Coordinates of C-alpha atoms in Angstrom, one line a residue:
M229 CA 114.6 182.1 114.9
I230 CA 118.2 182.2 113.4
G231 CA 117.7 179.1 111.5
F232 CA 114.5 180.5 109.9
I233 CA 116.3 183.7 108.9
Y234 CA 119.2 181.8 107.4
K235 CA 117.0 179.5 105.4
K236 CA 114.4 182.0 104.3
I237 CA 116.5 185.2 103.8
I238 CA 120.3 184.7 103.9
K239 CA 120.5 181.3 102.0
P240 CA 118.4 182.3 99.0
I241 CA 120.6 185.2 98.4
L242 CA 123.8 183.2 98.9
F243 CA 122.6 180.5 96.6
K244 CA 122.4 183.0 93.8
F245 CA 126.2 183.1 93.7
P246 CA 128.7 180.3 92.6
A247 CA 129.3 178.0 95.4
D248 CA 133.1 178.5 95.1
D249 CA 132.7 182.2 95.8
V250 CA 130.4 181.8 98.6
H251 CA 132.8 179.3 100.3
T252 CA 135.6 181.8 100.0
F253 CA 133.5 184.7 101.3
F254 CA 132.6 182.6 104.4
L255 CA 136.2 181.6 105.0
K256 CA 137.3 185.3 104.8
R257 CA 134.4 186.5 107.0
G258 CA 134.9 183.7 109.4
R259 CA 138.5 184.6 109.9
L260 CA 137.5 188.3 110.6
L261 CA 134.9 187.3 113.1
G262 CA 137.1 185.2 114.9
S263 CA 139.4 188.0 115.5
I264 CA 136.8 189.9 117.3
N265 CA 136.0 189.0 120.9
F266 CA 132.6 190.7 120.9
T267 CA 131.4 188.6 117.9
K268 CA 132.7 185.4 119.4
N269 CA 131.1 186.0 122.8
L270 CA 127.8 186.9 121.1
L271 CA 127.8 183.8 118.9
S272 CA 128.7 181.6 121.9
K273 CA 125.6 182.9 123.8
I274 CA 123.1 182.2 120.9
L275 CA 124.3 179.2 118.9
P276 CA 125.8 176.4 121.0
Y277 CA 123.8 173.9 123.0
K278 CA 125.4 172.4 126.1
D279 CA 124.4 169.4 128.1
S280 CA 126.4 167.0 130.3
V281 CA 124.8 164.1 128.6
L282 CA 126.7 165.1 125.5
N283 CA 130.2 165.2 127.0
T284 CA 132.3 162.3 126.1
K285 CA 136.0 161.2 126.1
V286 CA 137.4 159.6 123.1
A287 CA 141.0 158.5 122.5
G288 CA 142.0 160.5 125.6
I289 CA 140.4 163.7 124.5
N290 CA 137.5 165.5 126.2
F291 CA 134.8 166.6 123.9
T292 CA 131.8 168.8 125.1
N293 CA 129.8 167.3 122.4
P294 CA 130.3 164.6 119.7
V295 CA 129.4 166.7 116.6
G296 CA 132.4 168.0 114.7
L297 CA 133.3 169.9 111.5
S298 CA 134.8 167.4 109.0
A299 CA 137.8 168.1 106.9
G300 CA 136.9 169.8 103.5
F301 CA 135.4 173.0 104.7
D302 CA 138.1 174.9 106.6
Y303 CA 141.0 173.6 104.5
D304 CA 143.5 176.4 105.2
A305 CA 142.8 177.0 108.8
D306 CA 140.8 180.3 108.6
L307 CA 138.2 179.4 111.2
I308 CA 139.9 178.0 114.2
E309 CA 139.0 181.1 116.2
V310 CA 135.4 181.5 115.4
L311 CA 134.1 177.7 115.2
P312 CA 134.2 177.0 119.0
S313 CA 131.6 179.8 119.3
V314 CA 129.3 178.1 116.7
G315 CA 128.8 175.1 118.8
F316 CA 130.9 172.3 117.3
G317 CA 132.5 169.8 119.6
F318 CA 135.7 169.5 117.5
H319 CA 137.1 170.9 114.2
T320 CA 139.3 169.3 111.6
I321 CA 141.4 171.5 109.4
G322 CA 142.3 170.5 106.0
T323 CA 142.9 168.3 104.1
V324 CA 146.4 170.0 104.1
T325 CA 149.1 168.8 101.7
H326 CA 152.9 169.2 101.7
L327 CA 152.9 171.4 98.7
P328 CA 150.5 174.1 97.7
Y329 CA 147.7 173.1 95.1
A330 CA 145.4 175.7 93.7
G331 CA 142.7 173.2 93.2
N332 CA 141.1 171.5 90.2
P333 CA 139.6 173.7 87.4
R334 CA 136.5 175.6 88.6
P335 CA 133.8 174.9 89.5
M336 CA 135.2 173.1 92.4
L337 CA 131.9 173.1 94.3
G338 CA 128.2 172.8 93.3
R339 CA 124.9 172.5 95.0
L340 CA 122.2 169.9 94.8
P341 CA 119.6 171.1 97.2
K342 CA 116.8 168.6 96.4
S343 CA 119.4 165.8 96.9
K344 CA 120.7 167.4 100.2
S345 CA 124.1 167.0 98.5
L346 CA 127.2 169.2 97.4
L347 CA 129.3 168.5 94.5
V348 CA 133.0 168.6 95.4
N349 CA 135.9 168.7 93.0
K350 CA 138.7 170.5 94.9
G351 CA 141.2 167.8 94.6
F352 CA 143.0 168.7 97.9
K353 CA 143.1 172.4 97.4
S354 CA 145.7 173.6 99.9
M355 CA 148.1 176.5 100.5
G356 CA 150.6 173.9 101.7
M357 CA 151.5 172.7 105.1
E358 CA 154.2 175.3 105.8
A359 CA 151.8 178.2 105.1
V360 CA 148.9 176.7 107.1
L361 CA 151.2 176.0 110.1
K362 CA 152.4 179.7 110.0
K363 CA 148.9 180.9 109.9
I364 CA 148.1 178.8 113.0
K365 CA 151.4 180.0 114.6
E366 CA 150.1 183.6 114.4
S367 CA 146.6 182.6 116.0
P368 CA 146.1 182.6 119.9
R369 CA 146.3 178.7 119.7
G370 CA 149.7 178.8 118.0
R371 CA 151.1 181.6 120.2
H372 CA 150.3 179.6 123.3
Q373 CA 151.8 176.4 121.9
S374 CA 149.3 174.4 123.9
E375 CA 146.1 172.4 123.3
E376 CA 144.6 174.4 126.1
A377 CA 144.6 177.5 124.1
G378 CA 141.8 176.1 121.9
T379 CA 138.3 175.7 123.4
I380 CA 137.5 172.7 121.3
P381 CA 139.7 169.8 120.2
L382 CA 141.5 170.7 116.8
G383 CA 142.5 168.1 114.3
L384 CA 144.5 168.1 111.1
S385 CA 143.7 166.2 108.0
I386 CA 146.7 165.3 105.9
G387 CA 146.7 164.1 102.3
A388 CA 149.2 163.7 99.4
T389 CA 149.8 166.7 97.2
N390 CA 147.8 166.5 93.9
R391 CA 150.7 166.2 91.6
A392 CA 152.2 163.6 89.3
Y393 CA 154.4 160.8 91.1
K394 CA 156.7 158.3 89.3
K395 CA 155.9 155.6 92.0
I396 CA 153.8 155.1 95.2
E397 CA 156.9 155.5 97.4
D398 CA 157.3 159.2 96.2
M399 CA 153.7 159.8 97.1
A400 CA 154.3 158.3 100.6
D401 CA 157.2 160.4 101.0
D402 CA 155.1 163.5 100.3
V403 CA 152.7 162.6 103.1
Y404 CA 155.6 161.8 105.3
L405 CA 157.0 165.2 104.9
S406 CA 153.6 166.8 105.9
F407 CA 153.5 164.8 109.2
E408 CA 157.1 165.7 109.8
L409 CA 156.3 169.3 109.7
A410 CA 153.0 169.0 111.8
L411 CA 154.8 167.0 114.5
K412 CA 157.3 169.7 115.2
V413 CA 154.6 172.0 116.6
N414 CA 151.9 171.3 119.4
Y415 CA 148.8 172.7 117.8
F416 CA 146.7 169.6 117.3
D417 CA 144.8 167.2 119.4
Y418 CA 144.5 164.5 116.7
Y419 CA 145.3 163.8 113.1
E420 CA 143.5 162.5 110.1
L421 CA 145.1 160.6 107.2
N422 CA 142.9 161.1 104.1
I423 CA 143.6 158.1 101.7
S424 CA 140.2 158.4 100.0
C425 CA 139.9 161.6 98.1
P426 CA 138.3 160.6 94.8
N427 CA 139.4 164.0 93.0
L428 CA 143.1 163.6 92.8
I429 CA 143.5 164.0 89.0
N430 CA 147.3 163.7 88.8
V431 CA 147.8 160.2 90.3
E432 CA 145.9 157.9 87.9
N433 CA 149.1 156.6 86.4
L434 CA 150.2 154.9 89.7
K435 CA 149.7 151.2 89.9
E436 CA 149.2 151.1 93.5
K437 CA 147.1 153.7 95.4
F438 CA 146.7 154.5 99.1
D439 CA 143.3 152.9 99.2
D440 CA 144.4 149.4 98.2
P441 CA 146.2 147.1 100.7
V442 CA 149.6 147.2 98.9
G443 CA 149.8 151.0 98.6
F444 CA 148.3 151.4 102.0
A445 CA 151.0 149.4 103.7
I446 CA 153.8 151.2 101.7
L447 CA 152.3 154.4 103.2
L448 CA 152.0 153.1 106.8
N449 CA 155.4 151.7 106.7
K450 CA 156.8 155.0 105.8
L451 CA 154.9 156.9 108.5
S452 CA 156.1 154.3 111.0
Y453 CA 159.4 156.0 111.1
L454 CA 157.7 159.1 112.7
N455 CA 156.7 159.4 116.3
I456 CA 153.0 160.2 115.7
N457 CA 152.1 160.9 119.4
K458 CA 148.6 162.0 119.1
P459 CA 145.5 159.9 118.0
L460 CA 145.4 159.2 114.3
F461 CA 142.2 158.3 112.3
I462 CA 142.1 157.1 108.7
K463 CA 139.5 158.7 106.4
M464 CA 138.0 155.7 104.4
H465 CA 136.2 155.4 101.0
A466 CA 132.4 155.4 101.1
E467 CA 131.9 153.1 98.1
K468 CA 134.5 150.3 98.9
S469 CA 132.7 147.0 99.7
V470 CA 132.8 145.7 103.2
A471 CA 135.4 143.1 102.2
E472 CA 137.6 145.7 100.5
T473 CA 137.2 148.0 103.7
L474 CA 138.0 145.2 106.0
A475 CA 141.2 144.3 104.0
L476 CA 142.4 147.9 104.4
L477 CA 141.8 147.7 108.2
A478 CA 143.5 144.4 108.5
V479 CA 146.6 146.3 107.3
A480 CA 145.9 149.2 109.6
D481 CA 145.5 146.9 112.6
K482 CA 149.2 146.2 112.5
Y483 CA 150.1 149.7 113.4
K484 CA 149.1 150.3 116.9
W485 CA 149.6 154.2 116.5
I486 CA 146.5 154.2 114.4
S487 CA 143.6 155.0 116.7
G488 CA 140.6 154.8 114.4
V489 CA 138.7 155.4 111.2
I490 CA 136.4 158.0 109.7
M491 CA 133.4 156.4 107.8
S492 CA 133.4 158.0 105.3
N493 CA 134.3 160.2 102.3
L494 CA 132.5 161.3 99.1
V495 CA 130.6 159.1 96.7
K496 CA 130.9 158.9 92.9
N497 CA 128.1 156.8 91.7
R498 CA 125.5 159.0 90.0
E499 CA 122.9 156.2 90.0
N500 CA 122.5 156.7 93.8
A501 CA 118.8 156.7 94.6
C502 CA 119.1 159.8 96.8
F503 CA 119.8 162.0 93.8
D504 CA 117.0 164.1 92.2
Q505 CA 117.4 163.2 88.6
T506 CA 117.2 166.6 87.2
E507 CA 120.1 167.8 89.5
I508 CA 122.3 164.8 88.9
K509 CA 122.0 165.1 85.1
N510 CA 123.0 168.7 85.3
A511 CA 125.9 168.3 87.8
G512 CA 129.4 168.9 86.7
K513 CA 132.6 166.9 87.3
G514 CA 133.1 165.8 90.8
N515 CA 131.9 163.7 93.7
F516 CA 129.2 164.1 96.2
S517 CA 128.6 164.7 99.9
G518 CA 125.5 164.7 102.1
K519 CA 122.5 162.3 101.9
P520 CA 123.9 160.2 99.0
T521 CA 126.8 159.2 101.3
E522 CA 124.6 158.2 104.4
E523 CA 123.7 154.6 103.6
F524 CA 127.2 153.7 102.7
S525 CA 128.6 155.4 105.7
N526 CA 126.0 153.8 108.1
N527 CA 126.6 150.4 106.8
L528 CA 130.4 150.5 107.0
I529 CA 130.1 151.8 110.6
S530 CA 128.1 148.8 111.5
E531 CA 130.3 146.4 109.8
V532 CA 133.6 147.8 111.1
Y533 CA 132.2 148.1 114.7
K534 CA 131.2 144.5 114.7
K535 CA 134.8 143.4 113.5
Y536 CA 137.0 145.9 115.2
K537 CA 135.0 147.5 118.1
D538 CA 137.8 146.6 120.5
R539 CA 140.4 148.0 118.2
F540 CA 139.4 151.0 116.2
I541 CA 137.5 154.1 117.3
I542 CA 134.9 155.1 114.7
I543 CA 133.9 158.6 113.6
G544 CA 130.8 158.7 111.5
C545 CA 130.7 161.1 108.6
G546 CA 128.2 161.5 105.9
G547 CA 124.5 162.7 105.6
I548 CA 124.1 164.3 109.1
F549 CA 121.2 166.9 109.0
T550 CA 119.4 166.1 112.3
G551 CA 120.0 164.8 115.8
K552 CA 118.3 161.6 114.6
D553 CA 120.9 161.2 111.9
A554 CA 123.9 161.6 114.3
Y555 CA 122.3 159.2 116.8
E556 CA 121.8 156.6 114.2
K557 CA 125.6 156.7 113.4
I558 CA 126.3 156.5 117.2
K559 CA 124.0 153.5 117.7
R560 CA 125.7 151.8 114.8
G561 CA 129.1 152.1 116.5
A562 CA 130.4 155.8 116.0
S563 CA 131.9 157.4 119.0
L564 CA 132.0 160.8 117.2
V565 CA 130.4 162.3 114.2
Q566 CA 131.4 165.0 111.6
M567 CA 129.3 167.1 109.2
I568 CA 129.6 170.0 106.6
T569 CA 126.6 169.7 104.1
G570 CA 123.9 170.0 106.8
M571 CA 125.4 173.1 107.9
I572 CA 125.4 174.6 104.4
Y573 CA 121.8 173.9 103.9
E574 CA 120.5 174.5 107.3
G575 CA 122.8 177.3 108.7
P576 CA 125.1 177.3 111.6
S577 CA 122.2 177.1 114.2
V578 CA 121.7 173.5 113.1
I579 CA 124.8 172.4 115.1
G580 CA 123.1 173.4 118.4
K581 CA 119.8 171.9 117.2
I582 CA 121.5 168.5 116.4
N583 CA 123.0 168.6 119.8
R584 CA 119.8 169.5 121.5
D585 CA 117.8 166.8 119.8
L586 CA 120.5 164.3 120.3
A587 CA 120.6 164.9 124.1
K588 CA 116.8 164.4 124.2
L589 CA 117.2 161.0 122.3
L590 CA 119.9 159.9 124.5
R591 CA 117.9 160.6 127.6
K592 CA 114.6 159.2 126.2
D593 CA 116.6 155.7 125.9
G594 CA 117.8 156.1 129.4
Y595 CA 121.6 156.9 128.5
K596 CA 123.6 159.1 130.8
S597 CA 126.3 159.7 128.2
V598 CA 127.1 159.4 124.5
S599 CA 129.5 156.5 125.2
E600 CA 126.8 154.4 126.7
A601 CA 124.9 154.5 123.3
V602 CA 127.8 153.7 121.1
G603 CA 127.2 150.5 119.1
K604 CA 123.7 149.9 120.8
Y605 CA 122.4 148.0 117.7
H606 CA 125.1 145.4 118.1
K607 CA 124.9 144.6 121.9

């Protein structure tokens, strides 16, 4: 019923307004709802789906279900109090940068509903690490200074500030400073390192980038001076070839404090067969989420799992709208999955539906837990 109301009544109204404005509206309202216990309790009774078959332990962290909110939606930590009531199994804040960045010129977001995709061109819009940490400090989780204060695991995605740099080492220093600040507090259960944002308009002058082996090694060498004592996952490109991806992971393999990878980020190629031709011709500047990313993500999950299943934990991200979509990524080798676009088009009740359908699929195949199904295709 909730999904029907969202798709037939609420969404048609929301989609009459610019996507940037609707996103801002939801972040503000979500922050307000998260401050009201009655609202949180009501949502927690009608939206989440709980089933023991969905419980899983990954990188030493307990998850009530494997479906999380990926970085890119709650980029300034407005929703940490309300999202546990919606039904997600975990929640990534960010991507957060060391210095504030107001975002690329509007529109930063757009909709391609026939393509089941969103246009994204925020370029790591962020209020900056210090401001984000201050906001969390004022929340119940921050005041308790403990993971137990949050009802679902909370992660932090970190990326480079979208500004001009003279050399790659300066960009690595910027990321280092963000991690240094984040590690001083005890708010997060895991970290993500985003090396794959395709919308950083101010770094084109650099010879090396974080998404090539040389630049990646420079970054990881710098971060090695820190004591990163929580699981860290690298957010990877969608449109890198298998060989290019494995070359990056060969670099990451040398750093044992890296726990895993996230497959994967946005796509650029507008020739993608998933796009409705009218929508893609009218799309503005930016890159794309949702269904156009799914094939790339799934293929990379399989290839990375086959090569590195005993080394890297995989989080699958891209094109999840149904329980079947999530299960496909799990069977290819993902231990957890993340989503945003499916929630935008289907409404918040879709998280519970995905978990309900995933539980049915697991039991149908005789599995007693998510972990038993991970990498099924390759066993």
